[in-house]
mmCIF file of C-alpha atoms and ligand atoms in Angstrom:
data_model
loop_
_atom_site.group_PDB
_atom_site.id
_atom_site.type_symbol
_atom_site.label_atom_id
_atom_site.label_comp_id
_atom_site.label_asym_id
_atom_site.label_seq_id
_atom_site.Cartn_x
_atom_site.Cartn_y
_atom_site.Cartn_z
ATOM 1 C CA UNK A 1 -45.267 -31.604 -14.667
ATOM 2 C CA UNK A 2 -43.929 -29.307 -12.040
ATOM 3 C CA UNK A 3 -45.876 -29.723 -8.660
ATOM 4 C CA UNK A 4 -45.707 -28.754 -5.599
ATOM 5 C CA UNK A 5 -41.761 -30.264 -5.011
ATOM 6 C CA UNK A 6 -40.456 -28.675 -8.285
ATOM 7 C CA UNK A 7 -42.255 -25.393 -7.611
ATOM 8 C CA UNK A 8 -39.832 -25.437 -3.941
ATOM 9 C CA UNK A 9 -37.211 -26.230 -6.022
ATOM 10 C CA UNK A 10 -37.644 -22.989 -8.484
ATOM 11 C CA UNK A 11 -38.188 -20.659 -5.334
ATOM 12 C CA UNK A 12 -35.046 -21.951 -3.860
ATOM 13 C CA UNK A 13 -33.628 -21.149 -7.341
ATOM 14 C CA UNK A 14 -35.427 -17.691 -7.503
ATOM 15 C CA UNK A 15 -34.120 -16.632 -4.066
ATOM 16 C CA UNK A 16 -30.661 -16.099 -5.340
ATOM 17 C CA UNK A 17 -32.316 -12.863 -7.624
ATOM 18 C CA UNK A 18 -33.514 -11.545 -4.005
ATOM 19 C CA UNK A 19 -32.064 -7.773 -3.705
ATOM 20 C CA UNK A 20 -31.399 -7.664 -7.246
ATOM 21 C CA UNK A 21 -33.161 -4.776 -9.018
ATOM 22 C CA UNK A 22 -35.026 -5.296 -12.101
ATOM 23 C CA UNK A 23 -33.079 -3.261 -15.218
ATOM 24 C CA UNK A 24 -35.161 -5.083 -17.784
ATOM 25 C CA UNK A 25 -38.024 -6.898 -18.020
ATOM 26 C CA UNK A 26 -37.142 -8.922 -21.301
ATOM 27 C CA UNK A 27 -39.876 -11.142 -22.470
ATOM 28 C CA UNK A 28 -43.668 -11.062 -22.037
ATOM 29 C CA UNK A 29 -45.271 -13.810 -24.140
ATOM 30 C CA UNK A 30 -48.714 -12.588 -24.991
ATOM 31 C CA UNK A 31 -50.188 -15.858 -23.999
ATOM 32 C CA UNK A 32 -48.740 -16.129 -20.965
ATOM 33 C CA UNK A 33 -48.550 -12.884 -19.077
ATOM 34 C CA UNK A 34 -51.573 -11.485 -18.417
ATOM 35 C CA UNK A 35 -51.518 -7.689 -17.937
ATOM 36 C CA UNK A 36 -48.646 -6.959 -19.349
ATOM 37 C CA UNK A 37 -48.777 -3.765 -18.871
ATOM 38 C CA UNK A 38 -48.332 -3.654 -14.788
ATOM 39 C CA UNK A 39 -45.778 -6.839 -15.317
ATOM 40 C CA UNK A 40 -43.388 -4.688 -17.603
ATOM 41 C CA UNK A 41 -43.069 -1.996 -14.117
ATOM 42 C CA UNK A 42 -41.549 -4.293 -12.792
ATOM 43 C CA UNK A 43 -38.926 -2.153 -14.077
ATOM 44 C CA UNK A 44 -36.752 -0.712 -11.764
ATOM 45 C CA UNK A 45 -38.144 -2.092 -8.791
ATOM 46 C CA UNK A 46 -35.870 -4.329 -6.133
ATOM 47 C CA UNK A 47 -37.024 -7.994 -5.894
ATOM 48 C CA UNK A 48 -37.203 -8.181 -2.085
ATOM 49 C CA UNK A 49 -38.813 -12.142 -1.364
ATOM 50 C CA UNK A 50 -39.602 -14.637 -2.984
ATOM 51 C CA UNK A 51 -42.598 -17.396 -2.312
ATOM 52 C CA UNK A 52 -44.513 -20.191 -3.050
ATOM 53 C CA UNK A 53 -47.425 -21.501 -2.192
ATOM 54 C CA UNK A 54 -48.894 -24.655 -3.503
ATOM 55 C CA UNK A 55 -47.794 -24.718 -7.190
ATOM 56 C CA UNK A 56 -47.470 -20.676 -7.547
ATOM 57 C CA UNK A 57 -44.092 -19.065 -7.058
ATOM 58 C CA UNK A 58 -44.163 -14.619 -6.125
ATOM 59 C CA UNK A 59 -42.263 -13.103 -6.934
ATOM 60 C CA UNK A 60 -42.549 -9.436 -4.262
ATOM 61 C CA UNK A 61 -41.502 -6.104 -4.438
ATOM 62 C CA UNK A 62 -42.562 -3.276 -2.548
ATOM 63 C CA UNK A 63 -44.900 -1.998 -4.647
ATOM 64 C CA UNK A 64 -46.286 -4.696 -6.946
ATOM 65 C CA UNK A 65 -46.051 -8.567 -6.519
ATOM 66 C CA UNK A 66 -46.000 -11.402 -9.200
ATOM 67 C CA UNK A 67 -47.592 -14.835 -9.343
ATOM 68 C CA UNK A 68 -45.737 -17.057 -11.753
ATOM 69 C CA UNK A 69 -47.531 -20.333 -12.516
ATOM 70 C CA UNK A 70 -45.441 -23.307 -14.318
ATOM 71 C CA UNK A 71 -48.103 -25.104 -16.167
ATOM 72 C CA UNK A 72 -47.395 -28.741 -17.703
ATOM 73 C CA UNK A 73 -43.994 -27.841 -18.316
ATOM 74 C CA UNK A 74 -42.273 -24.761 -17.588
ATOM 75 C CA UNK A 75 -38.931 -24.321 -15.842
ATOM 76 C CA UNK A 76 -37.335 -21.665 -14.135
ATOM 77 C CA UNK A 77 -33.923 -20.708 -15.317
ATOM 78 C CA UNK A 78 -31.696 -18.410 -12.854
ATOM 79 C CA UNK A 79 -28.476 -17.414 -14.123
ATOM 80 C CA UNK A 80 -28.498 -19.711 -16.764
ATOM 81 C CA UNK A 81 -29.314 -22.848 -14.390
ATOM 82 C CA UNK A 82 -32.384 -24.438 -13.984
ATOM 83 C CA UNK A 83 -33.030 -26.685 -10.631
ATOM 84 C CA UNK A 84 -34.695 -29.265 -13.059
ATOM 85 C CA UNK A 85 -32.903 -31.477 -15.341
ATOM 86 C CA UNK A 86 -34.043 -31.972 -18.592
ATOM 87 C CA UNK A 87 -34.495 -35.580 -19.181
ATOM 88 C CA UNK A 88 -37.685 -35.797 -16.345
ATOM 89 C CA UNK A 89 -39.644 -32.940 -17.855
ATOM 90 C CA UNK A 90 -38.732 -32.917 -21.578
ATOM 91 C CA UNK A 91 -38.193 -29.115 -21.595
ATOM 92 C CA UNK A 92 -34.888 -27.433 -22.542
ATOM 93 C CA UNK A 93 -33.013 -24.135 -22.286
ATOM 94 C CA UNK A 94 -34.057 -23.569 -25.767
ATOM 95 C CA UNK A 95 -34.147 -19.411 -25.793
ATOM 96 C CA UNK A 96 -37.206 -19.692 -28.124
ATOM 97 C CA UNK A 97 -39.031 -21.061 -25.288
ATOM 98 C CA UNK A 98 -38.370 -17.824 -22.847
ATOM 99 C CA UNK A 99 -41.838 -16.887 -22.409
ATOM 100 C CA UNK A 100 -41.264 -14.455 -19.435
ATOM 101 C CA UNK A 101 -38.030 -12.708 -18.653
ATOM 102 C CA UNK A 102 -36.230 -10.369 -16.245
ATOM 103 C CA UNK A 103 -32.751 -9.205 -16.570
ATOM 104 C CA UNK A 104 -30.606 -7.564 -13.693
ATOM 105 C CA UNK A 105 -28.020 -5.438 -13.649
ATOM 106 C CA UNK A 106 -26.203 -8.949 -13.408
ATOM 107 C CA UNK A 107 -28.196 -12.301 -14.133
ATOM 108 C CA UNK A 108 -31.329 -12.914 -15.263
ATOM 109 C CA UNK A 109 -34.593 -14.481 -14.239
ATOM 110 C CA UNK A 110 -36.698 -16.499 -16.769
ATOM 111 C CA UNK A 111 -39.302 -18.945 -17.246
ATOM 112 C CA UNK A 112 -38.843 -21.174 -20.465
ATOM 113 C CA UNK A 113 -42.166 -23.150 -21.283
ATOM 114 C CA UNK A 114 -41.704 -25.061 -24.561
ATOM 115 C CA UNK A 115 -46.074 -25.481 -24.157
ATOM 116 C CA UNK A 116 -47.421 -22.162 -23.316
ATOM 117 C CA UNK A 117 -49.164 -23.672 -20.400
ATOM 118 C CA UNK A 118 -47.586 -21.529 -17.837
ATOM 119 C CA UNK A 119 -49.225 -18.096 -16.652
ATOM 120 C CA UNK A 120 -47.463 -14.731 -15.519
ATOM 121 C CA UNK A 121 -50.023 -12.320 -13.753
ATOM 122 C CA UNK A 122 -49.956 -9.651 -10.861
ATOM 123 C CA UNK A 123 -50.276 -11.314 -7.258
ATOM 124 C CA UNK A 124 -53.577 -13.013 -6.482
ATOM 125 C CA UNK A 125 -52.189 -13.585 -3.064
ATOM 126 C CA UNK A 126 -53.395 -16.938 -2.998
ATOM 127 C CA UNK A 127 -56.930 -16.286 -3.271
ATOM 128 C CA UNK A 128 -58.638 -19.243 -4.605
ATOM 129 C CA UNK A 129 -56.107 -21.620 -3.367
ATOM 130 C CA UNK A 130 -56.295 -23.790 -0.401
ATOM 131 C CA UNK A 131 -53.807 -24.375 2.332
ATOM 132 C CA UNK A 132 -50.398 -25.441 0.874
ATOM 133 C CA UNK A 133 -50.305 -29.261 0.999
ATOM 134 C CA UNK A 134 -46.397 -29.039 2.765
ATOM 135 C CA UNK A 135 -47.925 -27.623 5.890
ATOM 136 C CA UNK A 136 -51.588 -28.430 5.960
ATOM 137 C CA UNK A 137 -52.339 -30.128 9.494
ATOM 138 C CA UNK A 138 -54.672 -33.449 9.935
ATOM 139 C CA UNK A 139 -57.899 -31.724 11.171
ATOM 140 C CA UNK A 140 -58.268 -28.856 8.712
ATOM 141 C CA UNK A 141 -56.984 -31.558 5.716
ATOM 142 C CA UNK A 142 -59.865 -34.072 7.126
ATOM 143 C CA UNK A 143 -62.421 -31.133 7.017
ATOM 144 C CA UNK A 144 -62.156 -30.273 3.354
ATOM 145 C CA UNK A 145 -61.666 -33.391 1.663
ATOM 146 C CA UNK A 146 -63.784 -35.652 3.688
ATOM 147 C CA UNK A 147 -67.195 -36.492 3.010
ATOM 148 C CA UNK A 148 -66.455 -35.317 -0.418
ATOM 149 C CA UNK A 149 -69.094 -36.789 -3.263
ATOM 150 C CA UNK A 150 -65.967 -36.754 -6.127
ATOM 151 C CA UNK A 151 -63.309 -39.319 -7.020
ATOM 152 C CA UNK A 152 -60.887 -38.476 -3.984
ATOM 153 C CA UNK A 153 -58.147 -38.146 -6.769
ATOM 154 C CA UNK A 154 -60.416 -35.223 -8.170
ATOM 155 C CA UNK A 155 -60.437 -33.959 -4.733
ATOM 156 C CA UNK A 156 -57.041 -33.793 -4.310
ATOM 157 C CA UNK A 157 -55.804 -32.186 -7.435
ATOM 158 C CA UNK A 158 -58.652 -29.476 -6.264
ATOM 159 C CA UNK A 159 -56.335 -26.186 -5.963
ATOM 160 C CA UNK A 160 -58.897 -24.527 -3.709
ATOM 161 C CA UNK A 161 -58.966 -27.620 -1.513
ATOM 162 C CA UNK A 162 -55.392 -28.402 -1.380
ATOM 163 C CA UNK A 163 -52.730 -26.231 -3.128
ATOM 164 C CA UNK A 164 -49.724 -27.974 -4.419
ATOM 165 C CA UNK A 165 -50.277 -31.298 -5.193
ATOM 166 C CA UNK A 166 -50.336 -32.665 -9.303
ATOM 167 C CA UNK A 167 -51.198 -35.830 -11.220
ATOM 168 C CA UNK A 168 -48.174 -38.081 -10.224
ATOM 169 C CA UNK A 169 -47.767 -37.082 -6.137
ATOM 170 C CA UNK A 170 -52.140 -37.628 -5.413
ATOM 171 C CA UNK A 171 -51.262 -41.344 -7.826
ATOM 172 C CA UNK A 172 -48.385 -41.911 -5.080
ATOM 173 C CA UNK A 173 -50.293 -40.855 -2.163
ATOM 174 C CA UNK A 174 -53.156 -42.996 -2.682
ATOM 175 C CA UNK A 175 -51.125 -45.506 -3.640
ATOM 176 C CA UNK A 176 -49.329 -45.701 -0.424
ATOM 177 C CA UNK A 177 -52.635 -45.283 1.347
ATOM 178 C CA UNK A 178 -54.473 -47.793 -0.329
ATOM 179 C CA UNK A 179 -56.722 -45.977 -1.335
ATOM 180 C CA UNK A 180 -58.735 -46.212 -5.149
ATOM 181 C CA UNK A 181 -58.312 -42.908 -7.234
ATOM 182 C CA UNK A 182 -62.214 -43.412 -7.505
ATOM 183 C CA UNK A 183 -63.538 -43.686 -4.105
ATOM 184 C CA UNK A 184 -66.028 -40.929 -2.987
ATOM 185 C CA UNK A 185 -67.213 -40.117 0.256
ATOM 186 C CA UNK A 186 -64.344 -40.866 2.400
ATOM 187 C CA UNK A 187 -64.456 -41.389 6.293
ATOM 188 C CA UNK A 188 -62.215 -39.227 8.568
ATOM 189 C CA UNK A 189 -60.124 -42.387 9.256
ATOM 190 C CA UNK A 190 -59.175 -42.935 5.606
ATOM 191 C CA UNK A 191 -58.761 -39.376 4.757
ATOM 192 C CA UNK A 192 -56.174 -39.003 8.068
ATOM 193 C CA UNK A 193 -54.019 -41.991 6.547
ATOM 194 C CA UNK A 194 -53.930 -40.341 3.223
ATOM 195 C CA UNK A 195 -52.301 -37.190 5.164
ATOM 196 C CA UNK A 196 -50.007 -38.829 7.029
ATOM 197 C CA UNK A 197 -48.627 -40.451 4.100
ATOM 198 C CA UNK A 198 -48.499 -37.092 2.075
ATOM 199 C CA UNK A 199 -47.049 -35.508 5.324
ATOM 200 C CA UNK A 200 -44.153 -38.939 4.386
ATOM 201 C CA UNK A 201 -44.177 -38.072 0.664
ATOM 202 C CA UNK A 202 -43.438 -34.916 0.024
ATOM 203 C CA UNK A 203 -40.501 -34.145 2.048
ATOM 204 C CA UNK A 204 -38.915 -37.907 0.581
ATOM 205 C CA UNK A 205 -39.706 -37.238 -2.416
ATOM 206 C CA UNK A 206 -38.226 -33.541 -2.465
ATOM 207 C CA UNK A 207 -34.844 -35.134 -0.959
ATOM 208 C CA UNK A 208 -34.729 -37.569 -3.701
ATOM 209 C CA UNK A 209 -35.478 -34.916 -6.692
ATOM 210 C CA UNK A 210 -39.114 -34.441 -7.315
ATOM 211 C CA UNK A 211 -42.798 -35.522 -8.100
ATOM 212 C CA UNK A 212 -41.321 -38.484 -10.205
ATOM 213 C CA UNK A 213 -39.445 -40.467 -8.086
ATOM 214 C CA UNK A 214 -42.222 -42.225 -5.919
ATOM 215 C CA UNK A 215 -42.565 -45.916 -5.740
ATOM 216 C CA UNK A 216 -45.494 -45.347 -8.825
ATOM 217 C CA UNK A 217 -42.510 -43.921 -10.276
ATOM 218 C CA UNK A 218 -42.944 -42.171 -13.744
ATOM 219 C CA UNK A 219 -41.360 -45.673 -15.732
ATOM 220 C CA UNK A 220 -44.325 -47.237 -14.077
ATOM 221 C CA UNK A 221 -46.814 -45.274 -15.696
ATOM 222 C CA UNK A 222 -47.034 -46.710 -18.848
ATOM 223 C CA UNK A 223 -49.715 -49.558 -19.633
ATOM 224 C CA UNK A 224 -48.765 -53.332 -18.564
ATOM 225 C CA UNK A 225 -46.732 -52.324 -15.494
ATOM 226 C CA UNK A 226 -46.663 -54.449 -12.083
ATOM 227 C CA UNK A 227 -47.695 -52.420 -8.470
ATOM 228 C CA UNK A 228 -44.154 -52.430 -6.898
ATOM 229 C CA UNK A 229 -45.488 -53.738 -3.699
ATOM 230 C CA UNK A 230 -47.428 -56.752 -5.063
ATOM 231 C CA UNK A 231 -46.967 -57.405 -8.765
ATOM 232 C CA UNK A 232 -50.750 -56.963 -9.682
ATOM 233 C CA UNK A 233 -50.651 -55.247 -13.260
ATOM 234 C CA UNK A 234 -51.645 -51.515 -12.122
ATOM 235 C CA UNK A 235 -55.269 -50.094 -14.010
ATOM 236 C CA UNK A 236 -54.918 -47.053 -15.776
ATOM 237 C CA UNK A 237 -58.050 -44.604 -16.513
ATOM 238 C CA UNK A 238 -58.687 -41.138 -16.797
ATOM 239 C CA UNK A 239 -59.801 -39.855 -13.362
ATOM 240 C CA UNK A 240 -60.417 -36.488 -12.666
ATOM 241 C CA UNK A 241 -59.579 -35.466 -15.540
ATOM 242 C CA UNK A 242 -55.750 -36.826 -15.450
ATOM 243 C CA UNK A 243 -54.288 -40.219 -16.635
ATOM 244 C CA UNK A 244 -54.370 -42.289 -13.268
ATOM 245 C CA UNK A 245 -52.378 -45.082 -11.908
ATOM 246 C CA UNK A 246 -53.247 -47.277 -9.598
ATOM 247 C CA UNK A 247 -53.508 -51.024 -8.154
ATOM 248 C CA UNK A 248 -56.226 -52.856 -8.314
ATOM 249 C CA UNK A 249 -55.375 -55.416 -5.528
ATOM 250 C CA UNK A 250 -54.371 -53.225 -2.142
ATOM 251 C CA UNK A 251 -56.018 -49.930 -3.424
ATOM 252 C CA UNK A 252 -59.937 -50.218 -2.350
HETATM 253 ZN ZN1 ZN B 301 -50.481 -53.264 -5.247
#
């Protein structure tokens, strides 16, 4: 599932299409683009930045801005290149899967979701999200997720709390924080080690190639499989809402 490191990866993609003027706006999947309408004039307009923040990608002109949202599985495909290879998300180039699309005078822009989980929409500019989980500092992170009475991992898959982080970076997190998926009510102290190691996390894990190449890497998360660090066979239950992975002997 693209998080927060795959989402960087598509806007570093995306920024290749800046200055480029829109000649076409090719595909508009009726379950995916919302207004439709105002996304089609894009037409004729001069893509002039490109964002992200948390798990949303904008796409900005000067007149009208985008939000594109990856769901489960979508990609981003620039040129004909995605940043994401196929084997970790189990997506492919497949045209039938083009569910939003903008040509250029040269190149094209597209996203390719094989599930129909992604989302196309005019800008929201990130209302309803929290502070992006790259650049979030200790005290604002300890004041909203502190203190909190929900499973921490619920907590931190919370877009309005945190923006950016998905399923398999909060199991790696708390992982390396020792932390239990389930805990509530967390004390300042605990909730500054889980930052500092996100704050280690995320940049690692973007050098390395994404959300699935933590220690809890995504081989481990299948039933029967040993905690790297100790051996102890890891639990798995659902936990806020998501299929969570963790150790029962050094997470508490
Ligand atoms: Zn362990």
């Amino acid at each position: 599932m693209p998080e927060i490191l795959e989402v960087e990866m598509y806007a570093e993609a995306a920024r290749r299409v800046i200055g480029r003027r829109v000649s076409r706006v090719t595909h508009l999947d009726s379950l995916v683009v919302a207004d439709p309408e105002i996304v089609r004039s894009l037409e004729g307009k001069r893509i002039n930045d490109v964002t992200c923040l948390g798990k949303v990608l904008t796409l900005h002109t000067s007149s009208l801005a985008v939000d594109l949202h990856f769901g489960m599985a979508g990609r981003i495909i620039v040129d004909g290149r995605s940043p994401i290879d196929e084997l970790s998300y189990a997506a492919s180039d497949d045209s039938k899967w083009i569910r939003f699309g903008l040509s250029f005078g040269q190149g094209f822009l597209c996203v390719s979701d094989p599930r129909r989980f992604a989302r196309v929409h005019p800008s929201h500019h990130g209302e309803g999200l929290g502070p992006d989980a790259m650049t979030i500092g200790r005290r604002e992170f300890r004041e909203r997720v502190s203190g909190r009475n929900t499973p921490i991992k619920a907590v931190l898959l919370d877009q309005s709390t945190v923006a950016g982080l998905g399923n398999m970076l909060v199991d790696e997190i708390l992982w390396r924080a020792d932390v239990d998926p389930r805990r509530k009510k967390l004390d300042a102290a605990t909730v500054d080690i889980i930052h500092a190691r996100m704050r280690v996390v995320l940049p690692q894990l973007a050098k390395r190639g994404g959300s699935h190449t933590g220690r809890v890497s995504v081989e481990l998360r299948v039933p029967g499989s040993a905690c790297p660090r100790d051996g102890a066979i890891l639990s798995r239950a659902t936990v806020g809402g998501r299929t969570t992975f963790w150790c029962p002997k050094h997470q508490r």
